[in-house]
PDB file of C-alpha atoms in Angstrom:
ATOM      1  CA  UNK V   1      22.391   2.547 -25.548  1.00  0.00           C
ATOM      2  CA  UNK V   2      20.421  -0.476 -26.668  1.00  0.00           C
ATOM      3  CA  UNK V   3      22.708  -2.452 -24.674  1.00  0.00           C
ATOM      4  CA  UNK V   4      22.163  -1.114 -22.050  1.00  0.00           C
ATOM      5  CA  UNK V   5      17.887  -1.509 -22.080  1.00  0.00           C
ATOM      6  CA  UNK V   6      18.499  -5.451 -22.581  1.00  0.00           C
ATOM      7  CA  UNK V   7      20.825  -5.599 -19.424  1.00  0.00           C
ATOM      8  CA  UNK V   8      18.687  -3.442 -17.626  1.00  0.00           C
ATOM      9  CA  UNK V   9      15.700  -5.609 -19.173  1.00  0.00           C
ATOM     10  CA  UNK V  10      17.554  -8.872 -17.623  1.00  0.00           C
ATOM     11  CA  UNK V  11      18.492  -8.251 -14.739  1.00  0.00           C
ATOM     12  CA  UNK V  12      15.038  -6.376 -13.505  1.00  0.00           C
ATOM     13  CA  UNK V  13      13.517 -10.493 -14.763  1.00  0.00           C
ATOM     14  CA  UNK V  14      16.143 -12.410 -13.033  1.00  0.00           C
ATOM     15  CA  UNK V  15      14.545  -9.720  -9.497  1.00  0.00           C
ATOM     16  CA  UNK V  16      11.097 -10.766 -10.863  1.00  0.00           C
ATOM     17  CA  UNK V  17      13.047 -14.023  -9.999  1.00  0.00           C
ATOM     18  CA  UNK V  18      14.134 -13.966  -7.033  1.00  0.00           C
ATOM     19  CA  UNK V  19      10.714 -12.486  -5.810  1.00  0.00           C
ATOM     20  CA  UNK V  20       8.535 -14.374  -7.245  1.00  0.00           C
ATOM     21  CA  UNK V  21      10.615 -17.639  -5.745  1.00  0.00           C
ATOM     22  CA  UNK V  22      10.926 -16.295  -2.494  1.00  0.00           C
ATOM     23  CA  UNK V  23       7.308 -15.870  -2.283  1.00  0.00           C
ATOM     24  CA  UNK V  24       6.663 -19.581  -3.320  1.00  0.00           C
ATOM     25  CA  UNK V  25       8.537 -20.255  -0.913  1.00  0.00           C
ATOM     26  CA  UNK V  26       7.627 -19.042   1.917  1.00  0.00           C
ATOM     27  CA  UNK V  27       4.052 -19.799   0.898  1.00  0.00           C
ATOM     28  CA  UNK V  28       4.509 -22.689   0.940  1.00  0.00           C
ATOM     29  CA  UNK V  29       5.737 -23.014   4.284  1.00  0.00           C
ATOM     30  CA  UNK V  30       3.431 -21.682   6.094  1.00  0.00           C
ATOM     31  CA  UNK V  31       0.924 -24.541   4.102  1.00  0.00           C
ATOM     32  CA  UNK V  32       3.802 -27.332   5.509  1.00  0.00           C
ATOM     33  CA  UNK V  33       3.385 -25.782   8.630  1.00  0.00           C
ATOM     34  CA  UNK V  34       0.181 -26.309   8.843  1.00  0.00           C
ATOM     35  CA  UNK V  35       0.132 -29.405   6.653  1.00  0.00           C
ATOM     36  CA  UNK V  36       2.891 -30.753  10.127  1.00  0.00           C
ATOM     37  CA  UNK V  37       0.304 -28.554  12.817  1.00  0.00           C
ATOM     38  CA  UNK V  38      -2.540 -31.253  11.513  1.00  0.00           C
ATOM     39  CA  UNK V  39      -0.476 -34.261  11.040  1.00  0.00           C
ATOM     40  CA  UNK V  40       0.530 -33.448  15.092  1.00  0.00           C
ATOM     41  CA  UNK V  41      -2.915 -32.937  15.737  1.00  0.00           C
ATOM     42  CA  UNK V  42      -4.399 -37.022  13.563  1.00  0.00           C
ATOM     43  CA  UNK V  43      -1.229 -38.429  14.929  1.00  0.00           C
ATOM     44  CA  UNK V  44      -0.011 -39.304  11.883  1.00  0.00           C
ATOM     45  CA  UNK V  45       3.392 -40.299  11.537  1.00  0.00           C
ATOM     46  CA  UNK V  46       4.020 -41.340   8.386  1.00  0.00           C
ATOM     47  CA  UNK V  47       2.559 -37.240   6.442  1.00  0.00           C
ATOM     48  CA  UNK V  48       4.122 -35.016   9.803  1.00  0.00           C
ATOM     49  CA  UNK V  49       7.801 -37.262   9.219  1.00  0.00           C
ATOM     50  CA  UNK V  50       7.557 -37.016   4.973  1.00  0.00           C
ATOM     51  CA  UNK V  51       6.427 -32.432   5.858  1.00  0.00           C
ATOM     52  CA  UNK V  52       8.528 -32.239   7.978  1.00  0.00           C
ATOM     53  CA  UNK V  53      12.153 -33.230   5.737  1.00  0.00           C
ATOM     54  CA  UNK V  54      10.481 -31.829   3.011  1.00  0.00           C
ATOM     55  CA  UNK V  55      10.121 -28.446   5.129  1.00  0.00           C
ATOM     56  CA  UNK V  56      14.294 -28.967   5.865  1.00  0.00           C
ATOM     57  CA  UNK V  57      14.876 -29.408   2.160  1.00  0.00           C
ATOM     58  CA  UNK V  58      12.387 -26.341   2.018  1.00  0.00           C
ATOM     59  CA  UNK V  59      14.676 -24.789   4.894  1.00  0.00           C
ATOM     60  CA  UNK V  60      17.801 -25.751   3.968  1.00  0.00           C
ATOM     61  CA  UNK V  61      17.346 -23.308   0.038  1.00  0.00           C
ATOM     62  CA  UNK V  62      17.299 -20.485   2.117  1.00  0.00           C
TER      63      UNK V  62
END
């Protein structure tokens, strides 16, 4: 019975980590879109390219 509790706790911990990682990734994606829009608005090509590169990398993990 003790092993079942440890296994369940491990599964719940992994699930919580997955949910947390997904929430962080979604928030960073929203932030990047806002920053990309701003870079476009002010004509900052270097920042735009850096941010879109980060966004592409972030999306490749999803």
